[in-house]
Coordinates of C-alpha atoms in Angstrom, one line a residue:
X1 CA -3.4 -65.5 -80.0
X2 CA -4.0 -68.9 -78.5
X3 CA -7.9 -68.9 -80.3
X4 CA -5.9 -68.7 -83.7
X5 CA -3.6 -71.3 -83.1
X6 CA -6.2 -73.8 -82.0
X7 CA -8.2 -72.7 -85.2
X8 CA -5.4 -73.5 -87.0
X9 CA -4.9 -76.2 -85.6
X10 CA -8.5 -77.3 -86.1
X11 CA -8.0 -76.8 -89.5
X12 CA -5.2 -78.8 -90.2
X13 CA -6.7 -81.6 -88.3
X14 CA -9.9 -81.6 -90.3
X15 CA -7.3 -81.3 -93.4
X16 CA -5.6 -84.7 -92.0
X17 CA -8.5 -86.8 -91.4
X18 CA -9.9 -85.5 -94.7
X19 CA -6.5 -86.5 -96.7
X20 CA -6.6 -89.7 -94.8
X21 CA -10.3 -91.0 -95.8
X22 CA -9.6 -89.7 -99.6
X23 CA -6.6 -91.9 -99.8
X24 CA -8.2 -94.7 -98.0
X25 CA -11.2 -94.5 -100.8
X26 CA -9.2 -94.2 -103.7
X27 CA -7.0 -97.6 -102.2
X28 CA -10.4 -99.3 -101.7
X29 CA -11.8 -98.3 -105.1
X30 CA -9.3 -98.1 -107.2
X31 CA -5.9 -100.0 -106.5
X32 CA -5.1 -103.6 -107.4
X33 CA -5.4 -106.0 -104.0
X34 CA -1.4 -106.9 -104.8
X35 CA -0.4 -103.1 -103.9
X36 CA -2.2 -103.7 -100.4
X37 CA -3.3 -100.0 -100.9
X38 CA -4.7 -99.7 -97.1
X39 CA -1.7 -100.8 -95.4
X40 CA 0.7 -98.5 -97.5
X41 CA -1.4 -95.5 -96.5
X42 CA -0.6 -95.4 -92.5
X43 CA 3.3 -96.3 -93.2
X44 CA 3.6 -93.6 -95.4
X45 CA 1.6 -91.1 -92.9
X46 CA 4.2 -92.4 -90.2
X47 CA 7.7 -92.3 -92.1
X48 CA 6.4 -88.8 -93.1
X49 CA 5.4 -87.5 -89.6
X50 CA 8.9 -89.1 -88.4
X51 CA 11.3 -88.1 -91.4
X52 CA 10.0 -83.9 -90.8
X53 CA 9.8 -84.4 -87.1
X54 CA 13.3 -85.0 -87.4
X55 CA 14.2 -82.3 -90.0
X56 CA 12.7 -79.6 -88.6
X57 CA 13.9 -80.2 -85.2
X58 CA 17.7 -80.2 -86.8
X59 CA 17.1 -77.3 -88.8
X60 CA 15.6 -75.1 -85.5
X61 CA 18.5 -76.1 -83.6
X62 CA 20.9 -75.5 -86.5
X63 CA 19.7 -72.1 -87.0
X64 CA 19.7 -71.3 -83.3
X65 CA 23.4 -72.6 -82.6
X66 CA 24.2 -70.5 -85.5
X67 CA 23.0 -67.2 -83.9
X68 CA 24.8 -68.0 -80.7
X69 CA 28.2 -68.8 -82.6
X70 CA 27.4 -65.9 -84.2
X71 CA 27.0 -63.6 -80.7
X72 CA 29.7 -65.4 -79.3
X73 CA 32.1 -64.3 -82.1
X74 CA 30.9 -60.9 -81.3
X75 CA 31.5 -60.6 -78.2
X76 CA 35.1 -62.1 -78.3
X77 CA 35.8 -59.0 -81.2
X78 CA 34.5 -56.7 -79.1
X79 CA 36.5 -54.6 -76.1
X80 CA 35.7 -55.6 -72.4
X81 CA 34.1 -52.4 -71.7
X82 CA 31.5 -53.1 -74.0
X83 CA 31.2 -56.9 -72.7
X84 CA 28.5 -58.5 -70.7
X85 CA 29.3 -58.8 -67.3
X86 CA 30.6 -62.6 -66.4
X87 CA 27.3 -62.9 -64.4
X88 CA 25.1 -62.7 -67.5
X89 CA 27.3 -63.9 -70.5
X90 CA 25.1 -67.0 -70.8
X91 CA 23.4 -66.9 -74.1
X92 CA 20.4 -69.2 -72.8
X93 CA 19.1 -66.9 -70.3
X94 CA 18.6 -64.3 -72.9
X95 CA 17.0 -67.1 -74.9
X96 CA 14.6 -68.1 -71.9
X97 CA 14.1 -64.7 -70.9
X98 CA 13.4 -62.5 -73.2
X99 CA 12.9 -59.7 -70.5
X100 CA 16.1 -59.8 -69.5
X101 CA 16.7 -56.7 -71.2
X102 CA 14.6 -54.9 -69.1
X103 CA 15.7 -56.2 -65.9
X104 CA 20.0 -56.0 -66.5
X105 CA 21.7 -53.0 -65.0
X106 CA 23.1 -50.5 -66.7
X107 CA 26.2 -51.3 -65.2
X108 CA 26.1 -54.9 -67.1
X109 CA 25.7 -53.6 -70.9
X110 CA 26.9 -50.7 -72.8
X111 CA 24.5 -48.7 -74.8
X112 CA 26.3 -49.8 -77.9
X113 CA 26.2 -53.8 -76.9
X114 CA 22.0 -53.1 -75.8
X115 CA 21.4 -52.8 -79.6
X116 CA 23.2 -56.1 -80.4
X117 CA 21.6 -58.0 -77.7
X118 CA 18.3 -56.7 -78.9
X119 CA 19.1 -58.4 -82.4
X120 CA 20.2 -61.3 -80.6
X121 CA 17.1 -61.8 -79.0
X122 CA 14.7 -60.7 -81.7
X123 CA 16.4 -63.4 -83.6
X124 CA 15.9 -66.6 -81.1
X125 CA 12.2 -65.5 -80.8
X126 CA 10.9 -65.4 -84.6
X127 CA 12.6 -69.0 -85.2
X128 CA 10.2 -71.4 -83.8
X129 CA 7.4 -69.8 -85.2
X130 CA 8.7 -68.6 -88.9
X131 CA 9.5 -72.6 -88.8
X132 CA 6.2 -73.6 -87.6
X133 CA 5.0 -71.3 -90.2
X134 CA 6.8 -72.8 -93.2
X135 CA 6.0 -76.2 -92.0
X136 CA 2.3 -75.3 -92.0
X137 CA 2.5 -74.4 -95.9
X138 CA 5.0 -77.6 -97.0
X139 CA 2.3 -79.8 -95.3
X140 CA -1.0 -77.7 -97.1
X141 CA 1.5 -77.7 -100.0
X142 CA 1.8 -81.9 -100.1
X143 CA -2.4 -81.9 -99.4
X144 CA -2.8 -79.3 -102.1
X145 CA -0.7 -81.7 -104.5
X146 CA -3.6 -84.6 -104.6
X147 CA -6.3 -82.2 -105.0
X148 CA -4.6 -81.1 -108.0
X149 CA -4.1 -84.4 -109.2
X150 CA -7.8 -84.7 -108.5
X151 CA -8.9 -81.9 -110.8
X152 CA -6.3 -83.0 -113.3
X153 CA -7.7 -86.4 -113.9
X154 CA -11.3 -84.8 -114.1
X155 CA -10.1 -83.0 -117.1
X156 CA -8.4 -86.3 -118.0
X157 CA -11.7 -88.2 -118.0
X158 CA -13.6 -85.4 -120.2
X159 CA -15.6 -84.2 -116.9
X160 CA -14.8 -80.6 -117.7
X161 CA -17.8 -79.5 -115.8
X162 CA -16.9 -81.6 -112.9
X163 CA -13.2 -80.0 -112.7
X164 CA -14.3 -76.7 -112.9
X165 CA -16.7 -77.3 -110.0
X166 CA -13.6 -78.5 -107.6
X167 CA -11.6 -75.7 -109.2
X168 CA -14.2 -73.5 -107.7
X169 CA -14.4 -75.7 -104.3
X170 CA -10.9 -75.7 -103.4
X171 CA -10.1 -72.1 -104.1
X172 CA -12.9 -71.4 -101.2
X173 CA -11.9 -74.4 -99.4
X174 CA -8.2 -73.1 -99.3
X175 CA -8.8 -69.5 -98.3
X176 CA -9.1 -70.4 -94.9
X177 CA -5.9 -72.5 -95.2
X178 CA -4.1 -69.1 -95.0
X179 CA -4.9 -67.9 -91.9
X180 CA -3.2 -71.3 -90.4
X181 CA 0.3 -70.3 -92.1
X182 CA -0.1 -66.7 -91.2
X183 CA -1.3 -67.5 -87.2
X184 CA 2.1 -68.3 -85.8
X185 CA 3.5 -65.0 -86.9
X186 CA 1.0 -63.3 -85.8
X187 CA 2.9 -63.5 -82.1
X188 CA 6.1 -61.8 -83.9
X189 CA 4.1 -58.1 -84.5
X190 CA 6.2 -58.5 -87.5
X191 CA 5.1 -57.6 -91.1
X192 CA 7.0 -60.1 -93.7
X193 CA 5.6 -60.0 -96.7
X194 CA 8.7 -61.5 -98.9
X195 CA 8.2 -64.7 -96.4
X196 CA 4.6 -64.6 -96.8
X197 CA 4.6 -64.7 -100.7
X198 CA 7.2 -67.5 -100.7
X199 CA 5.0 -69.6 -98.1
X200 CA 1.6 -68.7 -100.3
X201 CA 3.5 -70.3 -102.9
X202 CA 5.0 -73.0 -101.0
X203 CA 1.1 -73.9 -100.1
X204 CA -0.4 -72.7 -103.2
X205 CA 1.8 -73.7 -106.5
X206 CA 1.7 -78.0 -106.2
X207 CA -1.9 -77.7 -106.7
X208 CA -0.9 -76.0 -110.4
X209 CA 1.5 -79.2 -110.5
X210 CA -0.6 -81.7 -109.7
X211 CA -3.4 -80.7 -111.8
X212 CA -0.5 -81.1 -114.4
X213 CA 0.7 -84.2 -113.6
X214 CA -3.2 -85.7 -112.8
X215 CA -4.2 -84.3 -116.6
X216 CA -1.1 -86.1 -118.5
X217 CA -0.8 -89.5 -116.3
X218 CA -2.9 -90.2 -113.5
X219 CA -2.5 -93.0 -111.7
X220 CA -4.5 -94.1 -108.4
X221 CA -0.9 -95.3 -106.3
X222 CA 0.7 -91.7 -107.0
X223 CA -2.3 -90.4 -105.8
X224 CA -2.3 -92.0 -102.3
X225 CA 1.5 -91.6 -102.0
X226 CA 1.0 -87.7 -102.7
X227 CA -2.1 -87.6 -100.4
X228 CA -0.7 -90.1 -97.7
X229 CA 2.7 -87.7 -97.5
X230 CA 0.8 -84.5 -97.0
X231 CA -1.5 -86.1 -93.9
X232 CA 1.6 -86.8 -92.8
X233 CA 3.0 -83.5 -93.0
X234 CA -0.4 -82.1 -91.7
X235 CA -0.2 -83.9 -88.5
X236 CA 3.6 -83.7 -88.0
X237 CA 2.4 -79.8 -88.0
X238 CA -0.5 -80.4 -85.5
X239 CA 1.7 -82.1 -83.0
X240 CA 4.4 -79.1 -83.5
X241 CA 1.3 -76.5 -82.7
X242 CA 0.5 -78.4 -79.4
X243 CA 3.7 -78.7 -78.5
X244 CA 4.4 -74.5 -78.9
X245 CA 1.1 -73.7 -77.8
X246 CA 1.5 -75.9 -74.3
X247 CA 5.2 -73.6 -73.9
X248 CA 3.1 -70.2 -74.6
X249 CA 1.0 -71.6 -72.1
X250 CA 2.8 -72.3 -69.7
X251 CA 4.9 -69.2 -70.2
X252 CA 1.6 -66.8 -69.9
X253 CA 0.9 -68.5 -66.4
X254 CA 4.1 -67.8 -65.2
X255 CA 3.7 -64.7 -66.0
X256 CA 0.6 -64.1 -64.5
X257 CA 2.2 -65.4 -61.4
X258 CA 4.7 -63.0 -61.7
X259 CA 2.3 -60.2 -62.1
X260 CA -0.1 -61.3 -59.7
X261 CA 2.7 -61.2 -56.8
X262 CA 3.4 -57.6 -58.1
X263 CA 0.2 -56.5 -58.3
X264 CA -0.3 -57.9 -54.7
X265 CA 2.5 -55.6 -53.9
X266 CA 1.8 -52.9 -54.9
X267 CA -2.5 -52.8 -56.2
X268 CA -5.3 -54.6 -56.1
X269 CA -6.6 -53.0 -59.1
X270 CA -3.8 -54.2 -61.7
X271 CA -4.2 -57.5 -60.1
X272 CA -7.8 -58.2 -60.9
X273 CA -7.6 -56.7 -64.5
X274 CA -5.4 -59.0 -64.9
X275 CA -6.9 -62.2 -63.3
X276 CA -10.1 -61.4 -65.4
X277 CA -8.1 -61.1 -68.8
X278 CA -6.8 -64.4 -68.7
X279 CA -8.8 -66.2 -66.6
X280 CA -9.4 -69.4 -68.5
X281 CA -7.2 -69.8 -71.1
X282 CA -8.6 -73.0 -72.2
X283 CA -11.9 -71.8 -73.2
X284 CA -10.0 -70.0 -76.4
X285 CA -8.3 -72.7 -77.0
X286 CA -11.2 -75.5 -77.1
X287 CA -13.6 -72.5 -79.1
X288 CA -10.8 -71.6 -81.6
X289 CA -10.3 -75.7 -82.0
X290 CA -14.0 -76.5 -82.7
X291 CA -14.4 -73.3 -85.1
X292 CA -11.5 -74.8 -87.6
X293 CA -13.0 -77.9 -87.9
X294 CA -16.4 -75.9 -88.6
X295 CA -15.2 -73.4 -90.8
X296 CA -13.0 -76.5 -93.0
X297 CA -16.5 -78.6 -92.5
X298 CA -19.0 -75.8 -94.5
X299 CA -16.0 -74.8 -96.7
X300 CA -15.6 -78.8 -97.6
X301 CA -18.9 -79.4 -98.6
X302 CA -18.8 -76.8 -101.7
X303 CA -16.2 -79.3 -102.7

């Protein structure tokens, strides 16, 4: 799991630095010295990274206050016998620990309430990463945008041949842009394939648009706006991946912890099987890392 989310996230950094030194050539190339075409390209990367920082840490939080107002109303409907008990009616430990379940006394839930609490939990863990995963396709979406205006003003500038060549490219190119939306849910064991058409459509459909918009009236400052606010996204996502994979992280070693004093307990055996498995963590991370940039390299240069 953690070698797919450092590919990803190798491929969305390649995808960055690639939308970054488009829109730096096009503002060198093509745009008029008054629009100071260079500067506007970091602002807009910044107020971009900042203005969906923001927005999808108020919408996680939104929809996770929502499930717990949601439980809470529950349980305040429902009979004491089939309450939590006073010890454990804190919605953040179920939150934090996920095993809780496993680990409560019958005594503490009813039968009945175990299936609610279930939903409860199921709930809190599939929102970080269904968010993460939707943020992934808005910011390939936004980078899929200016190659679209890309192949539209190829067929504006009578380079048919040209535009059918990046057609080609990019469909190659953005196969392997898929398995960055799909890695976060991959943690979930969950099969959503509603969501996953509406994100391959999020990601896929403003390269239709732009090729629209680039074949009718193309002009060089939309083109770094469009490409400038999807490296923005793209790296706004990047930081969100680090910041999820250094809490899986840190959650697997504490969990080896935990197994290790077990296993110390009660067999040797377990212990080392385990000690083996996840040894060094890192080394998935670093070889998933350097693969996306490979894989977005080779795929780049059919472009």
């Amino acid at each position: 799991y953690n070698f797919f989310l450092s590919l990803t996230a190798g491929l969305l950094v390649f995808l960055g630095i690639d939308a970054f030194l488009e829109s730096n050539e096009i503002a060198a190339n093509n745009l008029a010295a008054v629009f100071n075409g260079q500067l506007l390209i970091p602002v807009i990367i910044i107020v971009t990274f900042l203005s969906l920082l923001f927005l999808s840490e108020y919408f996680t939080k939104r929809a996770e206050s929502k499930i717990s107002s949601q439980y809470k109303q529950d349980s305040r409907s429902s009979s004491e016998g089939q309450m939590l008990n006073p010890n454990n009616n804190s919605i953040s430990k179920i939150k934090s620990s996920p095993k809780l379940l496993k680990n409560t006394r019958p005594i503490d839930i009813t039968v009945g309430r175990e299936d609610e609490l279930i939903q409860v939990v199921d709930k809190h863990e599939i929102i970080k990463p269904l968010t993460l995963s939707l943020m992934i396709a808005i910011g390939i979406g936004l980078h899929n945008l200016g190659e679209g205006l890309a192949i539209g003003a190829a067929v504006l500038l009578g380079e048919i041949a040209l535009s059918t060549f990046l057609i080609i490219g990019f469909t190659i190119h953005n196969t392997t842009e898929g398995l960055a939306i799909v890695a976060p849910l991959a943690k979930t064991g969950r099969l959503m394939i509603k969501r996953l058409i509406y994100m391959g459509l999020i990601a896929g459909v403003p390269t239709i648009i732009g090729t629209w918009i680039g074949g009718f009236v193309y002009t060089p400052l939309a083109s770094i706006i469009f490409i400038s606010i999807g490296a923005g996204a793209i790296f706004q996502v990047v930081y969100a991946l680090a910041i999820w994979m250094s809490k899986s992280l840190k959650q697997q070693s504490n969990a080896n912890f935990e197994n290790r004093k077990i296993g110390e307990k009660e067999s040797n055996t377990k212990t080392g099987l385990l000690t083996s498995q996840e040894k060094n963590p890192n080394t998935a991370i670093i070889a998933g890392f350097i693969t996306g940039l490979l894989i977005m390299y080779i795929t780049g240069l059919l472009v």
